[in-house]
Amino acid sequence: MQKLIQQRHACNLLASGSDADQLAFEKCLQLATNLSCISEYQGQAYKVWHVDGTQTAHDAINKWRAHEAFNKSIAVTKLLSDADASALHDHFVSVEVAKVDAEIAAMELELGELQKDTDEGPTWPAAVPGYSRPPNRYQVPTWEFFTLKDIFRSEPNQNVRPLEGKDRDDVMEVVAAARQHAEAEEPDLEFLQVRNGYRLFDPQRGMDYMVDLVYKDGATQATVERRVHLCRMVAGTQLMNQVRSLEY
C-alpha cells in the first residue's frame, strides 16, 4: 500500500490515458510494486479467462460453462456491464455449490461404508444415530398424525388440536421439502394435495416425518400417492432448520 501511495503520480498519468480502467489499474499495480503477473504461486495455479472483444460475458456464459478452464478461473476480463458481473457471480456461485454438494455426497458414501462395520449397521441420514430403544413397552414413542388443519397428539384429555403456531410452521416447512424432493424425482407429476403426515421425536435423532402426497401422473392422468420420509436432525440441543429427504 505504501508503494502505491508513493507511486500515485504514475497511476494518475496512467488513468488519464486512453487505456480502459481495468488495464490502467493493472499497469498501476505493476509499476508501483515492480512486480509482474505470474500464473502460479506456492503451488496454487491462478487462471484468468480472457474475453474476446466481440463477446459479452452474460451472452456467452452458457457456452463457456462447458470449459473446465473457465470454471476454474479466478478472474474474467474484461467486463462491459453490470449484467456481465451479475451473470458471472451467479455462475461461479453455482460452481462452488456443486463442489460442496459433491464433497457432501462423497462424505456420505464414506460414512455409509464405515457404518457397515458397526453393530447397528448403516443409518439414515448418514452418521446420525439410529432410533433410541425404550426401556420398556410403556415408554415406546408414538407418532403424531397430522393434516393441514389438525394434529393428533397422545394426550390423556384431548388428542386433537388445531394445527397452528410453531406446529404449523414446522409442518408447512416439511411439506415443502417433501414436495421438492418428490417433484425433483418425478417432474411429470402434478401436485394435488397433502393427504396427511406423521412425525416422531427421538432424543437421539431429532424429528422424523412421513408425508403422504397426492399427485396426478402427467402421462396417464391417474392419481398417484407418494410417501416421503424426512428427518430434522438434532444439532447440539436444537433442531436443525434444514429438512432432509430420504425416499418415498
XYZ file of N, CA and C in Angstrom, residues 1-168:
504
model
N 0.825 -1.197 0.000
C 0.000 0.000 0.000
C 0.872 1.264 0.000
N 1.980 1.204 0.758
C 2.888 2.351 0.784
C 3.485 2.589 -0.602
N 3.817 1.518 -1.308
C 4.366 1.669 -2.655
C 3.352 2.331 -3.580
N 2.078 1.959 -3.439
C 1.053 2.566 -4.273
C 0.921 4.057 -3.976
N 1.005 4.406 -2.689
C 0.908 5.822 -2.313
C 2.085 6.613 -2.873
N 3.288 6.026 -2.784
C 4.485 6.710 -3.265
C 4.480 6.876 -4.782
N 3.855 5.939 -5.485
C 3.846 5.982 -6.948
C 2.506 6.474 -7.498
N 1.745 7.182 -6.683
C 0.409 7.580 -7.125
C 0.456 8.543 -8.320
N 1.553 9.304 -8.465
C 1.646 10.213 -9.598
C 1.690 9.432 -10.913
N 2.372 8.268 -10.880
C 2.414 7.437 -12.089
C 1.035 6.869 -12.393
N 0.312 6.502 -11.352
C -1.031 5.986 -11.556
C -1.948 7.056 -12.131
N -1.763 8.301 -11.703
C -2.580 9.382 -12.236
C -2.341 9.561 -13.729
N -1.073 9.417 -14.148
C -0.761 9.537 -15.571
C -1.403 8.408 -16.366
N -1.377 7.205 -15.790
C -1.984 6.075 -16.486
C -3.489 6.243 -16.592
N -4.090 6.736 -15.517
C -5.542 6.888 -15.501
C -6.008 7.945 -16.487
N -5.137 8.927 -16.776
C -5.516 9.995 -17.696
C -5.329 9.606 -19.149
N -4.725 8.442 -19.404
C -4.517 7.986 -20.765
C -5.771 7.409 -21.368
N -5.614 6.735 -22.482
C -6.764 6.186 -23.215
C -7.058 4.733 -22.836
N -6.254 4.142 -21.926
C -6.473 2.746 -21.554
C -7.770 2.602 -20.762
N -8.350 1.444 -20.862
C -9.539 1.148 -20.059
C -9.166 1.151 -18.587
N -10.167 1.334 -17.744
C -9.915 1.426 -16.302
C -9.229 0.179 -15.766
N -9.683 -1.006 -16.204
C -9.096 -2.243 -15.695
C -7.627 -2.353 -16.079
N -7.315 -2.033 -17.329
C -5.927 -2.122 -17.786
C -5.065 -1.088 -17.090
N -5.595 0.100 -16.877
C -4.832 1.152 -16.198
C -4.535 0.759 -14.762
N -5.498 0.162 -14.087
C -5.292 -0.271 -12.709
C -4.243 -1.379 -12.653
N -4.276 -2.287 -13.615
C -3.289 -3.372 -13.652
C -1.885 -2.810 -13.857
N -1.747 -1.890 -14.779
C -0.442 -1.285 -15.027
C 0.045 -0.504 -13.814
N -0.883 0.150 -13.125
C -0.532 0.906 -11.927
C 0.059 -0.012 -10.864
N -0.573 -1.147 -10.633
C -0.074 -2.104 -9.645
C 1.303 -2.630 -10.030
N 1.487 -2.942 -11.313
C 2.783 -3.470 -11.745
C 3.885 -2.431 -11.607
N 3.578 -1.186 -11.945
C 4.582 -0.135 -11.875
C 4.925 0.202 -10.430
N 3.926 0.281 -9.572
C 4.156 0.683 -8.188
C 4.875 -0.389 -7.393
N 4.590 -1.644 -7.663
C 5.170 -2.736 -6.882
C 6.396 -3.348 -7.544
N 6.634 -2.994 -8.818
C 7.747 -3.561 -9.578
C 7.646 -5.089 -9.641
N 6.406 -5.560 -9.772
C 6.154 -6.990 -9.878
C 5.418 -7.280 -11.172
N 5.604 -8.470 -11.684
C 4.889 -8.893 -12.883
C 3.913 -10.006 -12.523
N 2.941 -10.213 -13.357
C 1.918 -11.221 -13.103
C 2.494 -12.623 -13.305
N 2.116 -13.536 -12.432
C 2.503 -14.931 -12.557
C 1.252 -15.789 -12.460
N 1.309 -16.961 -13.071
C 0.123 -17.828 -13.116
C 0.127 -18.873 -12.008
N 1.221 -18.985 -11.238
C 1.266 -19.976 -10.172
C 2.065 -19.410 -8.997
N 1.548 -19.666 -7.779
C 2.239 -19.175 -6.581
C 2.012 -20.172 -5.457
N 3.122 -20.613 -4.859
C 3.087 -21.582 -3.757
C 2.273 -22.821 -4.114
N 2.457 -23.277 -5.337
C 1.801 -24.498 -5.785
C 0.356 -24.337 -6.208
N -0.185 -23.125 -6.092
C -1.573 -22.867 -6.464
C -1.622 -22.173 -7.819
N -2.357 -22.755 -8.765
C -2.477 -22.171 -10.105
C -3.590 -21.139 -10.129
N -3.334 -20.002 -10.730
C -4.312 -18.920 -10.851
C -4.588 -18.693 -12.340
N -5.825 -18.936 -12.730
C -6.190 -18.850 -14.140
C -7.123 -17.666 -14.374
N -6.893 -16.994 -15.491
C -7.722 -15.854 -15.888
C -8.357 -16.174 -17.230
N -9.644 -15.932 -17.321
C -10.364 -16.175 -18.573
C -10.497 -14.845 -19.309
N -9.865 -14.770 -20.483
C -9.873 -13.532 -21.258
C -11.027 -13.552 -22.254
N -11.804 -12.492 -22.239
C -12.980 -12.386 -23.091
C -12.599 -11.742 -24.412
N -13.049 -12.376 -25.499
C -12.870 -11.791 -26.823
C -13.618 -10.464 -26.884
N -13.013 -9.478 -27.494
C -13.627 -8.157 -27.547
C -14.974 -8.124 -28.226
N -15.288 -9.149 -29.020
C -16.572 -9.171 -29.728
C -17.679 -9.832 -28.918
N -17.346 -10.358 -27.740
C -18.327 -11.076 -26.931
C -18.615 -10.321 -25.639
N -19.785 -10.597 -25.093
C -20.138 -10.106 -23.769
C -20.343 -11.306 -22.872
N -19.923 -11.189 -21.623
C -19.920 -12.336 -20.714
C -21.321 -12.899 -20.503
N -22.315 -12.023 -20.291
C -23.648 -12.539 -19.970
C -24.306 -13.238 -21.147
N -23.846 -12.967 -22.381
C -24.380 -13.672 -23.549
C -23.644 -14.986 -23.811
N -22.343 -15.020 -23.507
C -21.524 -16.186 -23.849
C -21.341 -17.167 -22.714
N -21.848 -16.862 -21.516
C -21.551 -17.689 -20.354
C -22.094 -19.108 -20.493
N -23.235 -19.273 -21.179
C -23.778 -20.618 -21.367
C -22.862 -21.483 -22.213
N -22.097 -20.882 -23.103
C -21.131 -21.625 -23.906
C -19.843 -21.858 -23.129
N -19.436 -20.897 -22.340
C -18.189 -21.026 -21.585
C -18.280 -22.052 -20.469
N -19.480 -22.234 -19.883
C -19.603 -23.110 -18.715
C -19.195 -24.547 -19.018
N -19.111 -24.920 -20.290
C -18.689 -26.265 -20.659
C -17.173 -26.435 -20.576
N -16.430 -25.339 -20.433
C -14.975 -25.385 -20.383
C -14.505 -25.443 -18.923
N -13.712 -26.442 -18.597
C -13.204 -26.595 -17.235
C -12.299 -25.435 -16.859
N -11.543 -24.930 -17.838
C -10.644 -23.809 -17.556
C -11.432 -22.570 -17.127
N -12.597 -22.361 -17.715
C -13.429 -21.215 -17.327
C -13.966 -21.399 -15.916
N -14.422 -22.604 -15.605
C -14.994 -22.865 -14.286
C -13.949 -22.768 -13.177
N -12.669 -22.960 -13.517
C -11.605 -22.885 -12.522
C -10.906 -21.533 -12.492
N -11.316 -20.615 -13.335
C -10.653 -19.305 -13.377
C -11.048 -18.474 -12.169
N -10.129 -17.612 -11.741
C -10.396 -16.738 -10.589
C -10.764 -15.332 -11.031
N -10.608 -15.040 -12.323
C -10.955 -13.717 -12.831
C -11.366 -13.852 -14.291
N -12.258 -12.983 -14.700
C -12.697 -12.917 -16.096
C -12.553 -11.474 -16.543
N -11.862 -11.267 -17.632
C -11.627 -9.919 -18.146
C -11.835 -9.927 -19.662
N -12.461 -8.871 -20.163
C -12.909 -7.727 -19.401
C -14.443 -7.692 -19.373
N -14.977 -7.038 -18.353
C -16.421 -6.954 -18.188
C -16.906 -5.615 -18.746
N -18.011 -5.689 -19.487
C -18.501 -4.495 -20.160
C -19.718 -3.875 -19.486
N -20.360 -4.622 -18.560
C -21.584 -4.089 -17.964
C -21.861 -4.774 -16.629
N -22.821 -4.231 -15.907
C -23.257 -4.856 -14.661
C -23.886 -6.228 -14.925
N -24.510 -6.383 -16.088
C -25.111 -7.677 -16.438
C -24.039 -8.755 -16.532
N -22.850 -8.392 -17.040
C -21.734 -9.350 -17.096
C -21.338 -9.789 -15.697
N -21.171 -8.823 -14.796
C -20.763 -9.138 -13.420
C -21.808 -9.998 -12.726
N -23.082 -9.680 -12.914
C -24.155 -10.449 -12.271
C -24.197 -11.877 -12.794
N -24.071 -12.056 -14.103
C -24.112 -13.394 -14.687
C -22.935 -14.237 -14.215
N -21.759 -13.625 -14.134
C -20.580 -14.357 -13.666
C -20.710 -14.723 -12.191
N -21.235 -13.810 -11.399
C -21.439 -14.098 -9.974
C -22.365 -15.301 -9.793
N -23.493 -15.311 -10.498
C -24.438 -16.419 -10.387
C -23.808 -17.736 -10.823
N -23.010 -17.678 -11.906
C -22.398 -18.913 -12.403
C -21.400 -19.485 -11.411
N -20.501 -18.640 -10.900
C -19.455 -19.160 -10.020
C -20.005 -19.556 -8.647
N -21.101 -18.951 -8.227
C -21.768 -19.428 -7.010
C -22.296 -20.844 -7.236
N -22.915 -21.079 -8.398
C -23.430 -22.420 -8.697
C -22.298 -23.437 -8.807
N -21.140 -23.014 -9.322
C -19.986 -23.914 -9.408
C -19.517 -24.321 -8.020
N -19.417 -23.348 -7.114
C -18.968 -23.655 -5.750
C -19.989 -24.512 -5.007
N -21.273 -24.245 -5.210
C -22.311 -25.060 -4.562
C -22.234 -26.497 -5.057
N -22.004 -26.673 -6.360
C -21.879 -28.023 -6.916
C -20.680 -28.753 -6.311
N -19.579 -28.030 -6.082
C -18.407 -28.649 -5.451
C -18.725 -29.106 -4.038
N -19.414 -28.260 -3.291
C -19.771 -28.612 -1.913
C -20.713 -29.811 -1.901
N -21.695 -29.823 -2.810
C -22.624 -30.952 -2.885
C -21.884 -32.245 -3.200
N -20.899 -32.181 -4.101
C -20.127 -33.371 -4.449
C -19.308 -33.860 -3.259
N -18.740 -32.930 -2.503
C -17.970 -33.312 -1.314
C -18.871 -33.936 -0.253
N -20.072 -33.385 -0.083
C -21.020 -33.951 0.884
C -21.429 -35.357 0.466
N -21.710 -35.544 -0.838
C -22.097 -36.868 -1.323
C -20.984 -37.879 -1.116
N -19.737 -37.469 -1.363
C -18.604 -38.373 -1.160
C -18.439 -38.716 0.314
N -18.650 -37.733 1.184
C -18.539 -37.973 2.623
C -19.648 -38.911 3.108
N -20.870 -38.730 2.593
C -21.971 -39.612 2.975
C -21.687 -41.045 2.538
N -21.117 -41.199 1.336
C -20.777 -42.536 0.856
C -19.725 -43.181 1.749
N -18.726 -42.384 2.132
C -17.676 -42.903 3.008
C -18.233 -43.278 4.380
N -19.119 -42.440 4.914
C -19.722 -42.747 6.208
C -20.581 -44.002 6.131
N -21.285 -44.156 4.998
C -22.089 -45.358 4.821
C -21.243 -46.612 4.816
N -20.077 -46.539 4.197
C -19.179 -47.698 4.174
C -18.638 -47.985 5.567
N -18.310 -46.928 6.312
C -17.783 -47.132 7.663
C -18.842 -47.707 8.599
N -20.104 -47.325 8.401
C -21.160 -47.792 9.279
C -21.479 -49.273 9.078
N -21.061 -49.813 7.969
C -21.291 -51.240 7.742
C -20.542 -52.100 8.754
N -19.503 -51.529 9.332
C -18.698 -52.283 10.304
C -19.228 -52.133 11.729
N -20.262 -51.328 11.923
C -20.811 -51.150 13.266
C -21.857 -52.223 13.548
N -22.196 -52.374 14.815
C -23.165 -53.402 15.209
C -24.557 -53.115 14.661
N -24.947 -51.841 14.639
C -26.294 -51.494 14.207
C -26.422 -51.360 12.700
N -25.299 -51.311 11.980
C -25.360 -51.161 10.541
C -25.612 -49.724 10.119
N -25.760 -49.482 8.808
C -25.942 -48.119 8.315
C -27.235 -47.496 8.821
N -27.192 -46.199 9.091
C -28.370 -45.445 9.498
C -28.621 -44.344 8.484
N -29.807 -43.788 8.542
C -30.138 -42.639 7.701
C -30.692 -41.544 8.592
N -30.293 -40.295 8.345
C -29.202 -39.845 7.474
C -27.842 -40.367 7.937
N -26.875 -40.275 7.049
C -25.552 -40.822 7.342
C -24.982 -40.197 8.611
N -24.436 -41.056 9.469
C -23.764 -40.662 10.717
C -24.726 -40.170 11.795
N -26.026 -40.226 11.552
C -26.999 -39.866 12.580
C -27.381 -41.125 13.342
N -27.436 -41.094 14.667
C -27.757 -42.299 15.430
C -29.104 -42.896 15.036
N -29.225 -44.211 15.212
C -30.499 -44.859 14.962
C -31.512 -44.506 16.040
N -32.708 -45.066 15.912
C -33.753 -44.773 16.897
C -33.340 -45.298 18.270
N -33.625 -44.502 19.284
C -33.306 -44.926 20.652
C -34.226 -46.069 21.062
N -33.739 -46.922 21.935
C -34.511 -48.074 22.388
C -35.193 -47.745 23.721
N -36.511 -47.850 23.766
C -37.216 -47.531 25.017
C -36.888 -48.557 26.092
N -36.875 -48.142 27.362
C -36.542 -49.073 28.444
C -37.598 -50.153 28.639
N -38.845 -49.863 28.256
C -39.900 -50.865 28.383
C -41.006 -50.539 27.388
N -41.992 -51.408 27.300
C -43.043 -51.237 26.309
C -43.984 -50.080 26.627
N -43.963 -49.594 27.862
C -44.836 -48.493 28.241
C -44.269 -47.133 27.824
N -43.014 -47.094 27.434
C -42.386 -45.830 27.069
C -41.990 -45.791 25.588
N -42.686 -46.585 24.790
C -42.435 -46.567 23.349
C -42.952 -45.239 22.771
N -42.132 -44.501 22.045
C -42.599 -43.216 21.493
C -43.686 -43.430 20.442
N -44.600 -42.498 20.348
C -45.719 -42.605 19.414
C -45.609 -41.537 18.329
N -46.059 -41.899 17.144
C -46.080 -40.970 16.026
C -47.295 -40.061 16.160
N -47.097 -38.793 15.887
C -48.204 -37.835 15.871
C -48.740 -37.728 14.445
N -50.043 -37.925 14.295
C -50.701 -37.831 12.995
C -51.131 -36.378 12.775
N -50.955 -35.879 11.542
C -51.383 -34.505 11.269
C -51.944 -34.382 9.859
N -52.835 -33.433 9.707
C -53.290 -32.946 8.412
C -52.913 -31.470 8.356
N -53.367 -30.782 7.327
C -53.071 -29.348 7.248
C -53.996 -28.525 8.146
N -54.933 -29.206 8.809
C -55.847 -28.496 9.704
C -55.651 -28.867 11.172
N -55.357 -30.133 11.438
C -55.299 -30.615 12.818
C -54.058 -31.463 13.039
N -53.693 -31.594 14.307
C -52.626 -32.504 14.707
C -53.153 -33.342 15.871
N -52.887 -34.631 15.833
C -53.404 -35.572 16.822
C -52.256 -35.983 17.739
N -52.389 -35.637 19.010
C -51.351 -35.907 19.996
C -51.794 -37.016 20.940
N -50.802 -37.635 21.557
C -51.092 -38.670 22.548
C -51.211 -38.012 23.917
N -52.385 -37.439 24.199
C -52.640 -36.743 25.455
C -53.842 -37.373 26.146
N -53.877 -37.367 27.468
C -54.945 -38.074 28.188
C -56.326 -37.460 28.022
N -56.424 -36.139 27.895
C -57.733 -35.491 27.904
C -58.205 -35.045 26.523
N -57.264 -34.642 25.672
C -57.659 -34.149 24.347
C -56.556 -34.514 23.356
N -56.884 -35.367 22.393
C -55.831 -35.839 21.497
C -55.831 -35.153 20.142
N -56.724 -34.218 19.882
C -56.710 -33.493 18.616
C -56.734 -32.000 18.907
N -55.846 -31.303 18.205
C -55.762 -29.851 18.373
C -55.592 -29.209 17.003
N -56.013 -27.947 16.860
C -55.797 -27.252 15.578
C -54.296 -27.142 15.276
N -53.965 -27.286 14.020
C -52.573 -27.124 13.603
C -52.300 -25.628 13.453
N -51.559 -25.066 14.394
C -51.319 -23.633 14.384
C -49.991 -23.325 15.071
N -49.576 -22.081 14.948
C -48.347 -21.635 15.608
C -47.106 -22.338 15.072
N -46.220 -22.697 16.002
C -44.954 -23.325 15.614
C -45.174 -24.700 14.983
N -46.215 -25.417 15.435
C -46.510 -26.716 14.833
C -46.848 -26.559 13.355
N -47.633 -25.553 13.032
C -47.986 -25.333 11.632
C -46.755 -24.924 10.819
